[in-house]
Coordinates of C-alpha atoms in Angstrom, one line a residue:
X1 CA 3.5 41.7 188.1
X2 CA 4.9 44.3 185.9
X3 CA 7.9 45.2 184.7
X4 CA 8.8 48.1 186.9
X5 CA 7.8 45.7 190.0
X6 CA 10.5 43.4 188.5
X7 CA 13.2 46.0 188.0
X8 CA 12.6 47.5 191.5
X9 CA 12.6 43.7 192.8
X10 CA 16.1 43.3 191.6
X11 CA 17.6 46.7 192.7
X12 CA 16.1 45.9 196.5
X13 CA 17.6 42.6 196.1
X14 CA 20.3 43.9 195.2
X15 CA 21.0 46.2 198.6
X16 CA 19.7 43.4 200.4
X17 CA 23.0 41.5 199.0
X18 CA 25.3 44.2 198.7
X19 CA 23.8 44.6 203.1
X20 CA 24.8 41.1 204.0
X21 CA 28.2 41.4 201.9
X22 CA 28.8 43.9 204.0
X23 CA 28.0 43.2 207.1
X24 CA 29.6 39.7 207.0
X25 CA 32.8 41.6 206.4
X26 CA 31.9 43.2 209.8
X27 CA 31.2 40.4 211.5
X28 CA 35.3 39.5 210.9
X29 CA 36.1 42.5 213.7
X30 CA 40.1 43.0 213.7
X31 CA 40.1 39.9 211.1
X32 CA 40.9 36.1 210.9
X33 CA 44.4 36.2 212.2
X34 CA 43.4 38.2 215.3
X35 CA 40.8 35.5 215.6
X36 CA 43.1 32.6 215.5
X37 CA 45.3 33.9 217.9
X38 CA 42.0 34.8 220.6
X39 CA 41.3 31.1 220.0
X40 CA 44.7 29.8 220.4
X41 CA 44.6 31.6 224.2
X42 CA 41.8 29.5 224.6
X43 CA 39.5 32.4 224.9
X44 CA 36.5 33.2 222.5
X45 CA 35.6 36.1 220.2
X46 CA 33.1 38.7 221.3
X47 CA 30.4 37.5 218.9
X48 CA 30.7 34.0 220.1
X49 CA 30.4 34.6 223.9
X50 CA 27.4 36.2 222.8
X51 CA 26.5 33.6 220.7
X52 CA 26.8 31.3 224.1
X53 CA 25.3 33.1 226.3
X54 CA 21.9 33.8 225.0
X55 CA 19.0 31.2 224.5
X56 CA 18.7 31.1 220.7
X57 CA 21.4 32.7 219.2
X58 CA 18.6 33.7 216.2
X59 CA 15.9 35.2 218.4
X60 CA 18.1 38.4 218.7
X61 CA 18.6 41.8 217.2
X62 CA 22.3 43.8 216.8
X63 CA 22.4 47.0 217.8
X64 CA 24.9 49.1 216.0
X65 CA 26.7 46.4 213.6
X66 CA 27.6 49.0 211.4
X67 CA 29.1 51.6 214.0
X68 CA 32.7 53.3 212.5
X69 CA 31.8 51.6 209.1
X70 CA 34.5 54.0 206.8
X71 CA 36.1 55.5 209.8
X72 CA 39.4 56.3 211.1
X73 CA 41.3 54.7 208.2
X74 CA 44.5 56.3 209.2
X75 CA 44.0 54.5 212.4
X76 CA 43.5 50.5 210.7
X77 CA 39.4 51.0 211.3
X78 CA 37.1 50.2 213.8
X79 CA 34.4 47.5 212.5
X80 CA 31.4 47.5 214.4
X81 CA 32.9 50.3 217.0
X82 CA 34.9 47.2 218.3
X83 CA 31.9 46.4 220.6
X84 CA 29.3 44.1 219.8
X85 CA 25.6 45.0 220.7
X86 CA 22.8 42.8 221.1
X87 CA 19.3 42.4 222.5
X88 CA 18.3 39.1 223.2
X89 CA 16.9 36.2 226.0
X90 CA 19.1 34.6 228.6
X91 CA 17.5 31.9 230.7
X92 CA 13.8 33.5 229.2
X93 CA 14.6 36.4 230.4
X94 CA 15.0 40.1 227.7
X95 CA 18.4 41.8 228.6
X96 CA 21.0 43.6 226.6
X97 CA 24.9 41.8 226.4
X98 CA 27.7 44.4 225.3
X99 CA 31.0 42.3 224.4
X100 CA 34.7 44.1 223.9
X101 CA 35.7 42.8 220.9
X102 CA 39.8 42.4 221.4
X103 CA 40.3 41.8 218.0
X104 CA 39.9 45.5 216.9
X105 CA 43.1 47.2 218.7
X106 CA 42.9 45.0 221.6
X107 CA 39.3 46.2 222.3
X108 CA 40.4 50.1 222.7
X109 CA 37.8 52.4 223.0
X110 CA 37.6 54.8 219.4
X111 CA 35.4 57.6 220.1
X112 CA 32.1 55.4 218.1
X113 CA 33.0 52.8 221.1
X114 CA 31.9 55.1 223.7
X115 CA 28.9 56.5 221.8
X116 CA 28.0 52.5 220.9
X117 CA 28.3 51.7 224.5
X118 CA 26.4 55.0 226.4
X119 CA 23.5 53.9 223.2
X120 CA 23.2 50.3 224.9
X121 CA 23.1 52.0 228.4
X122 CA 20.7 54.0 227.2
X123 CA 18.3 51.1 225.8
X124 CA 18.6 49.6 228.7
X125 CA 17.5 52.5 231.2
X126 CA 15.1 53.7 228.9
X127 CA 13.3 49.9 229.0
X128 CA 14.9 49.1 232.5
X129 CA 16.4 45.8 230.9
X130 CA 19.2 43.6 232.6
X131 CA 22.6 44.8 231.0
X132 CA 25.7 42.3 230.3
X133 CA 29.0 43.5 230.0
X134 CA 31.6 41.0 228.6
X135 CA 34.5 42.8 229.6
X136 CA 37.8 42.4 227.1
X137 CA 40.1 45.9 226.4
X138 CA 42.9 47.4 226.3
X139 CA 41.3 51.0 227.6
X140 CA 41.1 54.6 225.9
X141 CA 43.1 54.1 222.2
X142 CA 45.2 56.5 223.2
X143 CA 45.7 58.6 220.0
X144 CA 42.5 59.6 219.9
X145 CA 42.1 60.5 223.7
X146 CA 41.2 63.7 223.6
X147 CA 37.8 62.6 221.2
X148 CA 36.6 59.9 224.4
X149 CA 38.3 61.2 227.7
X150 CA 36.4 64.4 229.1
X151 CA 32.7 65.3 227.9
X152 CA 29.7 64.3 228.9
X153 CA 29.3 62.0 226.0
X154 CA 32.9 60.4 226.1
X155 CA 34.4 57.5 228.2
X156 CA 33.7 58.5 232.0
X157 CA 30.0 58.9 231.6
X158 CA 29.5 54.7 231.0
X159 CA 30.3 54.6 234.9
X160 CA 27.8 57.5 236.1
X161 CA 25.7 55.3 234.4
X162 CA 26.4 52.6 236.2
X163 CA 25.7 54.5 239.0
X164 CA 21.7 55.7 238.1
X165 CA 21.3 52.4 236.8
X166 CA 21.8 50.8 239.9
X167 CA 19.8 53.3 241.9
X168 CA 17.2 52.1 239.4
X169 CA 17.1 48.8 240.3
X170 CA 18.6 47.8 236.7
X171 CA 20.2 44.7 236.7
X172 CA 23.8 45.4 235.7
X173 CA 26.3 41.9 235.4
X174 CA 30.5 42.2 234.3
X175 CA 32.1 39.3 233.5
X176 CA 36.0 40.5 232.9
X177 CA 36.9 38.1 230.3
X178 CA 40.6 39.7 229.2
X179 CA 42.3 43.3 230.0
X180 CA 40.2 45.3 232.2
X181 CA 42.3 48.7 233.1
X182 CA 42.4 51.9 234.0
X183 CA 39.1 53.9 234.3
X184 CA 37.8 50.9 232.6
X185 CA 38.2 48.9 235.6
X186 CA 35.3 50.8 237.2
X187 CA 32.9 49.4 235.1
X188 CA 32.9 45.5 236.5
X189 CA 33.0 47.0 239.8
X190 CA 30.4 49.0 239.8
X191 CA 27.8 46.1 238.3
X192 CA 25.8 44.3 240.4
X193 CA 28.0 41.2 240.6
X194 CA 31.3 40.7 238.9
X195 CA 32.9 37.5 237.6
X196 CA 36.7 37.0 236.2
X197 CA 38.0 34.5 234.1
X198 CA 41.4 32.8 235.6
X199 CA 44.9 33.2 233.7
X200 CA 43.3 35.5 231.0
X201 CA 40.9 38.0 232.5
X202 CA 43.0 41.2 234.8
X203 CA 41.6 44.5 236.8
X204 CA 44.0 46.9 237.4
X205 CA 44.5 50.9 237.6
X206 CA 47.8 51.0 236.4
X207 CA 49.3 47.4 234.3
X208 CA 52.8 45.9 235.8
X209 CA 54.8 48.6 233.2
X210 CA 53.2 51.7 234.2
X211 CA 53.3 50.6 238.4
X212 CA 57.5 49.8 237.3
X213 CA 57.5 53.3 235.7
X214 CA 55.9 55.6 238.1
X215 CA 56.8 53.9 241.5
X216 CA 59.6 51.3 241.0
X217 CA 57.7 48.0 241.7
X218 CA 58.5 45.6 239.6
X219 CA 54.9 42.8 240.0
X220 CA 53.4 40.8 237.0
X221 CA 50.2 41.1 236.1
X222 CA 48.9 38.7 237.2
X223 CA 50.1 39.2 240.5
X224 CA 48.9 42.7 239.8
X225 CA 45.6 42.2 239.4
X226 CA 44.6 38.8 238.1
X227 CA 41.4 36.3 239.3
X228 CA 43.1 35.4 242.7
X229 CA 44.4 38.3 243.6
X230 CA 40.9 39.8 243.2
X231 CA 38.6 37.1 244.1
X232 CA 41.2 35.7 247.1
X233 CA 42.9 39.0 248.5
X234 CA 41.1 42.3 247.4
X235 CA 37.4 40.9 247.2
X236 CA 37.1 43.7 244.1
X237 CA 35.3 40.6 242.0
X238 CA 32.9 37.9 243.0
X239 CA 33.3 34.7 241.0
X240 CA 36.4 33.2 239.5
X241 CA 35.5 31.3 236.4
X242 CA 37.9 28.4 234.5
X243 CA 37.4 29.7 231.6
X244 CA 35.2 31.6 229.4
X245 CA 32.3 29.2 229.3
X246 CA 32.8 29.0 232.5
X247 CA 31.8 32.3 233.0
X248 CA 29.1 32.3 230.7
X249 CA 27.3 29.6 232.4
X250 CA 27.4 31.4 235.6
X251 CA 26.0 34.6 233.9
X252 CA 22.8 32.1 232.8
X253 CA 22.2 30.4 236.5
X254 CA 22.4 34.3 237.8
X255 CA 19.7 35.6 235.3
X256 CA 17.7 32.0 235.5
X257 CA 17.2 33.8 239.2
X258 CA 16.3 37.2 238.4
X259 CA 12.2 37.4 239.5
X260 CA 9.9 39.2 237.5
X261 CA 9.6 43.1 235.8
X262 CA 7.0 45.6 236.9
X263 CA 4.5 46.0 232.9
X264 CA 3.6 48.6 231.2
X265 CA 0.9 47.2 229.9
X266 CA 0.4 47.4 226.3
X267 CA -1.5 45.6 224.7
X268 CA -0.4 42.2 223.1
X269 CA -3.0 39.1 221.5
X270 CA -1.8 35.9 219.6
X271 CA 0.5 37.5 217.0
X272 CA -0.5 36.5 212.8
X273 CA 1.6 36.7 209.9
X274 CA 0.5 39.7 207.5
X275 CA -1.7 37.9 204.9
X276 CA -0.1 39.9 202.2
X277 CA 3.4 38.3 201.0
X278 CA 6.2 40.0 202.8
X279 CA 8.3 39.3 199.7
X280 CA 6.5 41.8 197.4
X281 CA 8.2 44.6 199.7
X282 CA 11.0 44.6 197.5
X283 CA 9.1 45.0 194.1
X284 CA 6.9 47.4 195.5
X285 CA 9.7 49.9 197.1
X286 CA 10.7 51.9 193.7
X287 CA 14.2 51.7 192.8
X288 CA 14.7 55.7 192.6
X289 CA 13.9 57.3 195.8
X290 CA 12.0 60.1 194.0
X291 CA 8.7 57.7 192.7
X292 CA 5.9 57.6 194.0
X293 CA 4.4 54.1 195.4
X294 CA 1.6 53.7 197.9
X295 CA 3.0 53.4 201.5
X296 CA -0.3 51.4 202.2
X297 CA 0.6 48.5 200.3
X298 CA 3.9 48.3 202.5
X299 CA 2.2 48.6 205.9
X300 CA -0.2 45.4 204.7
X301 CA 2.9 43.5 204.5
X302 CA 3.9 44.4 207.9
X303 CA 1.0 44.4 210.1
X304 CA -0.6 41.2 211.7
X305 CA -3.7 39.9 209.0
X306 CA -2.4 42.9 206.7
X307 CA -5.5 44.7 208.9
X308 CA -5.2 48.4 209.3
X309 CA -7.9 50.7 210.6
X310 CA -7.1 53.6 209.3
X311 CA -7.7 57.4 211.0
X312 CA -8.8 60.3 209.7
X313 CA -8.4 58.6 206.0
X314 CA -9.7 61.1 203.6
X315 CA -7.8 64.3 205.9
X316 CA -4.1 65.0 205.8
X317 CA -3.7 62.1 203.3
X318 CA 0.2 62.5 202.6
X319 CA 0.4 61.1 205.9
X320 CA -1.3 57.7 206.9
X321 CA -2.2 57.2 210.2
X322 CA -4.2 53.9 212.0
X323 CA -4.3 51.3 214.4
X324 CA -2.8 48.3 213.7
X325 CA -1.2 45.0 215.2
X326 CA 2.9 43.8 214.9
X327 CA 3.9 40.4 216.3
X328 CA 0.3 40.7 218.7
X329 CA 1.1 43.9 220.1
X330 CA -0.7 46.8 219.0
X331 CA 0.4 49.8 217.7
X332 CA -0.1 53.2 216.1
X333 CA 0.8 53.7 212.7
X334 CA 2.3 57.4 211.4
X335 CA 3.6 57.1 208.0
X336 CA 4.5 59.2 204.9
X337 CA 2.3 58.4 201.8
X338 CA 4.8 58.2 198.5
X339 CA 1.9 58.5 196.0
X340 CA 0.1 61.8 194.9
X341 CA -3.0 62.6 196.3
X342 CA -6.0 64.5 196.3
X343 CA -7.2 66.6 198.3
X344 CA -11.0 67.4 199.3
X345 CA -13.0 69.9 198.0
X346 CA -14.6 72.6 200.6
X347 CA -16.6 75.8 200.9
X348 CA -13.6 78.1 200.7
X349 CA -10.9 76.1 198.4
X350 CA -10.8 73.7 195.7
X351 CA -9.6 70.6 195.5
X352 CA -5.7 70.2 194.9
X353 CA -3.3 67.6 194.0
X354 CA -0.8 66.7 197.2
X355 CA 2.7 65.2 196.4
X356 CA 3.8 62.2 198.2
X357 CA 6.5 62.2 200.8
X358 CA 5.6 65.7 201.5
X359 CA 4.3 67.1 205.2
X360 CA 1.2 69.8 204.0
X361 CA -0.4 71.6 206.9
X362 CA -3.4 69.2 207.3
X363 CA -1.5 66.2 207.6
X364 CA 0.7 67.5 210.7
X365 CA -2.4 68.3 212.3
X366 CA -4.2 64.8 211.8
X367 CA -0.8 63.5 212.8
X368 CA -0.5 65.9 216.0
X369 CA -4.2 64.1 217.1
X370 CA -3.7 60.6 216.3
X371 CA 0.0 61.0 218.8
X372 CA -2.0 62.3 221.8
X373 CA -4.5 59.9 220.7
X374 CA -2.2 56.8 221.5
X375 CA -0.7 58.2 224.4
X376 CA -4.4 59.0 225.7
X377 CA -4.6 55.2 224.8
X378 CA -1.5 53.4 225.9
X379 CA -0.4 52.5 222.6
X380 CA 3.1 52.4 221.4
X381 CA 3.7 54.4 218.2
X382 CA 5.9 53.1 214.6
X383 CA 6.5 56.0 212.2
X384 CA 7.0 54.7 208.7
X385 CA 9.8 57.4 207.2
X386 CA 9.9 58.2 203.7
X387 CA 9.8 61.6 203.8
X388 CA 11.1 64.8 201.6
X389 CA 10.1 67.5 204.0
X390 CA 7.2 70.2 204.8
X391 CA 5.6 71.9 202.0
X392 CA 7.4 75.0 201.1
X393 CA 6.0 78.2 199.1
X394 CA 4.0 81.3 199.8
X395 CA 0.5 79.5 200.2
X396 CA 1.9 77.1 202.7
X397 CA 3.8 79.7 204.7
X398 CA 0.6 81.9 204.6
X399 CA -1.3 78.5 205.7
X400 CA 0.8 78.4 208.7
X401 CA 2.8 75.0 207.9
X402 CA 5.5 76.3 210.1
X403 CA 2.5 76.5 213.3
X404 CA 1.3 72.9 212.2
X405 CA 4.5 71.5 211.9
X406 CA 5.6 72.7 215.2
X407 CA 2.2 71.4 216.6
X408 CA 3.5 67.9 215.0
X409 CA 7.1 68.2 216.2
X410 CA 5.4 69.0 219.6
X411 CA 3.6 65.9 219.9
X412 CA 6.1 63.6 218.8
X413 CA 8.8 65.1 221.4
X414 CA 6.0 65.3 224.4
X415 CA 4.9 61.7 223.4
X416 CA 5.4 59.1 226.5
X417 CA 4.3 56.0 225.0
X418 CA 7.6 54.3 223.1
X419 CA 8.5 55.6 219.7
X420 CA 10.0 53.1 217.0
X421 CA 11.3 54.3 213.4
X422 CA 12.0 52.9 210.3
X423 CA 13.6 54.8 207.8
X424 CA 12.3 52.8 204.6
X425 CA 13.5 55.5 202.1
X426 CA 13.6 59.6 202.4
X427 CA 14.5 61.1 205.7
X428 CA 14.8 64.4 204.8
X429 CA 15.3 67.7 206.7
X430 CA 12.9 68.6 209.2
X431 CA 10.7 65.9 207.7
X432 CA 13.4 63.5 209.8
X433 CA 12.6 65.7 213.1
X434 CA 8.4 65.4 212.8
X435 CA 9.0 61.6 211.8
X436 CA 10.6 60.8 215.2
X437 CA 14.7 61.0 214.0
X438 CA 17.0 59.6 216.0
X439 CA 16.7 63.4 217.7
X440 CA 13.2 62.8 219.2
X441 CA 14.5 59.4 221.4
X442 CA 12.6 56.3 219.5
X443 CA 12.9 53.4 221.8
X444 CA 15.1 51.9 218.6
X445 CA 15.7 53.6 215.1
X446 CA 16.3 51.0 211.9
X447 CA 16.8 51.7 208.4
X448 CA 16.1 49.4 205.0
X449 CA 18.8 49.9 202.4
X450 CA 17.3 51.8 200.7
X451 CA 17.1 54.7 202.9
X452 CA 18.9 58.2 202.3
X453 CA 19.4 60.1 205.5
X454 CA 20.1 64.2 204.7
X455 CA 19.3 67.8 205.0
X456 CA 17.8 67.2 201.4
X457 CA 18.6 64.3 198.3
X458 CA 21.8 64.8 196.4
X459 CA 20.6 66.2 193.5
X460 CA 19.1 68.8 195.0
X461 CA 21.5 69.3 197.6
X462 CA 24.0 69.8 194.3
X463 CA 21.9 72.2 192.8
X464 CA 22.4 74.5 195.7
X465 CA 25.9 74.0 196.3
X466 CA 25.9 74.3 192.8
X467 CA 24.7 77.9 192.3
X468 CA 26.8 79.0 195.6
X469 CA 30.1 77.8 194.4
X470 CA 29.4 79.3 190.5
X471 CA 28.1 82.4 191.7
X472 CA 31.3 82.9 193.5
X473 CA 33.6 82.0 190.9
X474 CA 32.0 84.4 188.7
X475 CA 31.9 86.8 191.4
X476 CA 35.6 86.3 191.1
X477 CA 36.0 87.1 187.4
X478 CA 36.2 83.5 186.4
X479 CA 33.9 82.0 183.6
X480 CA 32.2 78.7 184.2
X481 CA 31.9 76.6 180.7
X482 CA 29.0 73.9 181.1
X483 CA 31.4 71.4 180.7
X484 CA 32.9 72.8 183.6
X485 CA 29.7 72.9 185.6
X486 CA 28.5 69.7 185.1
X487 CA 32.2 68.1 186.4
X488 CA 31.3 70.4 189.1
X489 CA 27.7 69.5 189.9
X490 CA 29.3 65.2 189.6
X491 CA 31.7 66.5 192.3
X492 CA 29.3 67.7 194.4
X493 CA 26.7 65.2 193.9
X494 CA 29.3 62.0 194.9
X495 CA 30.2 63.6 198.0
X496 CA 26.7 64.5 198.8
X497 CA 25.6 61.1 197.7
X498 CA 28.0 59.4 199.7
X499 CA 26.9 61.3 203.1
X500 CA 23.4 60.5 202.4
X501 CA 23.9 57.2 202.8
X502 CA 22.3 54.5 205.3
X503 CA 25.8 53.1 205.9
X504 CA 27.2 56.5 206.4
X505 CA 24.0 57.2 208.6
X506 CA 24.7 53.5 210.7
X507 CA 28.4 54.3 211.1
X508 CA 27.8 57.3 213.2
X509 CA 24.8 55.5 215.0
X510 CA 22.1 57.8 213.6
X511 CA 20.5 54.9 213.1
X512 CA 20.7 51.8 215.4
X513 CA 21.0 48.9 212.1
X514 CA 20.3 48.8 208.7
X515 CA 18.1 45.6 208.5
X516 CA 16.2 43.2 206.0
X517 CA 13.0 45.0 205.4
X518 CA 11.4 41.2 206.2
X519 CA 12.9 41.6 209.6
X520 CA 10.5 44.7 210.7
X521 CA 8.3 43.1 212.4
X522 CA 10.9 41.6 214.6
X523 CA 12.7 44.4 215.2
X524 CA 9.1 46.6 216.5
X525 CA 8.4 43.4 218.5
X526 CA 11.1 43.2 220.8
X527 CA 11.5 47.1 221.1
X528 CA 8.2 46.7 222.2
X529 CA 9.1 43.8 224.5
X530 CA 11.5 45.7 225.7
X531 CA 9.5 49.0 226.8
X532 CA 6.8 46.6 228.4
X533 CA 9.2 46.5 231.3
X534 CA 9.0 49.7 231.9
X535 CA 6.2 51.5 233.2
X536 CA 5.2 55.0 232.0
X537 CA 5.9 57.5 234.5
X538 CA 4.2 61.3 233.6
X539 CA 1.3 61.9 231.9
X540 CA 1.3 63.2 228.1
X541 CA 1.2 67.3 228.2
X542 CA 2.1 68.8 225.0
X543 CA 2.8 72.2 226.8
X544 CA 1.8 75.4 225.2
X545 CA 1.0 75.0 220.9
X546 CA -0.1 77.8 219.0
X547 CA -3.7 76.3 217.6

C-alpha cells in the first residue's frame, strides 16, 4: 500500500469515528435523566421497545437517526426527530416499527417528526410492508404549530395515510404505549388492530385540563381515556396489555399470523462475500473530494465475488454501468467514474481526455440505455453518486448535453424497477437529479461520511458568492483589500461548507442515514427485500425524449 492509501485510510477512519461519536450521542434522545425517570414508570425507551420487538435486534437498518441533527436550538433540540425508525423482522416476517420517543419533549411532534414519520409511511406503501407504530406523545409541540398543523406535508396527512394504506391491504398495527391525544389519537384507531398498555398508555381528544377548561367536567385521565375505559366501555382499542412487554409480545403472535406477500420477482441466488477486502474502501476513497480514484475498485468491494459485467465499457466511460450481484440479488449498477478518462478516437473527432465525476453527453446516453435496459429486464437498479455535475462549455452545449441529460433524467424518473442510492462522495447540482437524489424516489437514499451534498463544493460555491458580494461593494464605492477578501471568501466558504455536509444533508432527511461504507451491502439487500413485496404495476414508458 502506499502512502496516500494510508493517509486516506486514516481520514475515512476518521469520519467513521467522528459518525459513531455522533450518533451514540443520538441514540441518548432527550438524555439520561429523561431515561431514568421512563424507567422508573416502569415503561421502556423507544429504542428498547424496538429493540424487543424485532427478531435480532442486529439484522436491522435505522431510518433517519440523524433527523433534526443541529436543529431548533432555541427549542432544547430534537435528536433523531424524536421518533425512532427502523426496518427489520418480527416473527420472520420484514415490516417497518416507528416508536415516539417521550424523552424528547414528551414525544411532541417538531416539524422533522412529521416529515420522519410520512418518510416511514411512505417506505412502507412504496414496498407494501407491515407498519408498527409504538404510540408514546404528547401531540403537536405547540410552538411550532403552524410548521406541522395544516399542509399536505404536515401532521394530518400521517392519518390519510392510514387511510390508502389500509385500502391497500397494508398491514398497519398501534400499540398506544403512553399519551396518545388529540389528532394523534386517530392514528391507533385507524390501524388495523390497536393495543393499550394499562395505567400508562391514554387516547383522548381533549386530556382531563382542557375537558375542565372548555366544558366544566372535572374527570381524570384515566377515567378519561385510559385501557379500560377504551377496551371495557368505548371498544376504541382492542387489547389491554400489563405492561409494555406485554404489548410487545402481542404485536409478535399478531405478525407470527400474518400469511404470505404477493413477489415481485427479482432475482435472488446464494449471496457471496465480495472477494476483494471490504476494508480497503477506506484507503481507496481519497481524503479530498476533488481526486480522482477509480470507482471500479469500490464496486469490487461491494458486489457478490467482486464480479461485475460491465456495459457499454469503452462508451460514456465517466459513468460505469453493469450487471452485478448484492447479498444474491441482482442488480444494475450506474455509477460515476472519479478517475480521468479517455475517450475513443472516431471518423469525425479525436480522441479527448474526460474528467472524472463529470456527466459528458455520451455517458447520459449509455446511462439512458442501460435504465430501460433493467426495467426491460426486471432488475433493480443502485446508482453509485460521486458526482460534480454535467459538462459545461460551448462544445458541450453545442453537443446537446442539455438533450442527453434530460434523456438521462428521463429514464431515471420513468424507471419502475426500485431505485437505491449511495451518495459515496460528490452529489452535486443536477448531477444529484440524473444520479437518482432523493428527488427521483429511490426505494432508500444512504450516504458514507464522506459525502457533500450541494448545488456545487464550497470552494467553488465561494468563488461565486465571492465575486457577487465584491462586485457589489465596489459597486458601492468601497475598496476590497485582499486581506479583506480572503476573511471574506473563509466566511463564505464555512457557511457553505457547513451546508454541504452529510449530517446537514441527514438532518433534513435528504438522505435516509449516513452509514458505515461496510454496511452497503446490507442496506441494498433489505431495500431490495423490501420492494420484492411489491409487485410492479405499469410498464416502463419514457414518454416523449428528444433523440
Amino acid at each position: 500500500m502506499d502512502i496516500n492509501f494510508n493517509k486516506n485510510e486514516d481520514h475515512n477512519k476518521l469520519l467513521l469515528s467522528d459518525l459513531r461519536h455522533r450518533f451514540a450521542k443520538v441514540k441518548l434522545g432527550g438524555g439520561q435523566k429523561r431515561i431514568d425517570k421512563l424507567h422508573a414508570k416502569g415503561k421502556m425507551t423507544a429504542r428498547e421497545r424496538i429493540d424487543y420487538l424485532l427478531d435480532d435486534k442486529a439484522s436491522c437498518i435505522e431510518i433517519g437517526g440523524f433527523a433534526g441533527e443541529g436543529m431548533y436550538k432555541e427549542h432544547g433540540g430534537c435528536p433523531s426527530g424524536g421518533v425512532v425508525v427502523k426496518i427489520g423482522y418480527v416473527q420472520g416476517k420484514q415490516c417497518i416499527v416507528v416508536a415516539n420517543d417521550a424523552t424528547v419533549k414528551a414525544g411532541a411532534w417538531f416539524p422533522i417528526t412529521g416529515k420522519k414519520n410520512l418518510r416511514a409511511q411512505e417506505i412502507s406503501i412504496e414496498n407494501k410492508l407491515p407498519i408498527i407504530y409504538l404510540v408514546d406523545s404528547a401531540g403537536v409541540y405547540l410552538p411550532m404549530q403552524d410548521e406541522i398543523f395544516p399542509d399536505k406535508e404536515h401532521f394530518g396527512r400521517i392519518f390519510r395515510n392510514n387511510a390508502v394504506m389500509s385500502s391497500m391491504g397494508i398491514t398497519q398495527i398501534a400499540a398506544v404505549m403512553g399519551s396518545c391525544v388529540a389528532g394523534g389519537a386517530y392514528l391507533p384507531i385507524m390501524s388495523d388492530e390497536a393495543l393499550i398498555v394499562d395505567k400508562t398508555g391514554s387516547i383522548f381528544l381533549a386530556g382531563s385540563y382542557l375537558v375542565k377548561a372548555a366544558i366544566g367536567e372535572d374527570i381524570d385521565n384515566e377515567t378519561l381515556g385510559g385501557a379500560t375505559t377504551h377496551c371495557e366501555v368505548s371498544g376504541v382499542t382492542d387489547y389491554k396489555a400489563k405492561d409494555d412487554k406485554d404489548a410487545l409480545d402481542r404485536i409478535k403472535r399478531v405478525m407470527g399470523k400474518i400469511g404470505d406477500f404477493d413477489k415481485a420477482g427479482y432475482n435472488r441466488v446464494k449471496a457471496a462475500k465480495p472477494k476483494e477486502d471490504q476494508e480497503e474502501l477506506f484507503g481507496i476513497l481519497p481524503k479530498a473530494r476533488n481526486e480522482q480514484y477509480d470507482m471500479m475498485e469500490i464496486i469490487k468491494r461491494l458486489v457478490d465475488n467482486s464480479e461485475f459485467d460491465e456495459y457499454k465499457a469503452g462508451y460514456g466511460q465517466t459513468l460505469i454501468t453493469g450487471y452485478a450481484r448484492i447479498d444474491g440479488w441482482a442488480v444494475g449498477i450506474v455509477a460515476n467514474q472519479r478517475k480521468i478518462v479517455k475517450s475513443a478516437k472516431s471518423k469525425t473527432k479525436p480522441s479527448e481526455m474526460q474528467f472524472g465525476g463529470v456527466i459528458y453527453s455520451d455517458s447520459a446516453d449509455k446511462a439512458t440505455r442501460f435504465i430501460a435496459n433493467c426495467n426491460q429486464k426486471k432488475i433493480p437498479l443502485v446508482f453509485l453518486q460521486d458526482v460534480t455535475g454535467f459538462m459545461v462549455g460551448s462544445k458541450s452545449e453545442h453537443g446537446g448535453i442539455i438533450k442527453d441529460g434530460a434523456k438521462m433524467v428521463n429514464a431515471v424518473s420513468n424507471s419502475v424497477v426500485p431505485k437505491f442510492t449511495v451518495v459515496i462522495g460528490n452529489s452535486y447540482g443536477a448531477g444529484n437529479y440524473a444520479m437518482c437524489g432523493k428527488a427521483y424516489d429511490p426505494r432508500l437514499i444512504c450516504a458514507w461520511p464522506s459525502a457533500e451534498l450541494a448545488v456545487m463544493g464550497g470552494a467553488q460555491a465561494a468563488k461565486v458568492l465571492l465575486q457577487i458580494e465584491t462586485a457589489s461593494l465596489k459597486k458601492a464605492g468601497e475598496k476590497i483589500t485582499e486581506v479583506q477578501e480572503k476573511e471574506l471568501f473563509d466566511k463564505i466558504k464555512s457557511r457553505y461548507d457547513e451546508q454541504v455536509s452529510p449530517y446537514y444533508a441527514a438532518a433534513r432527511l435528504w438522505t435516509d442515514a449516513i452509514i458505515d461504507p461496510r454496511d452497503t451491502r446490507t442496506w441494498i439487500s433489505m431495500g431490495i427485500e423490501a420492494a420484492n413485496h411489491a409487485p410492479i404495476e405499469k410498464p416502463f414508458n419514457l414518454g416523449v425524449i428528444q433523440t
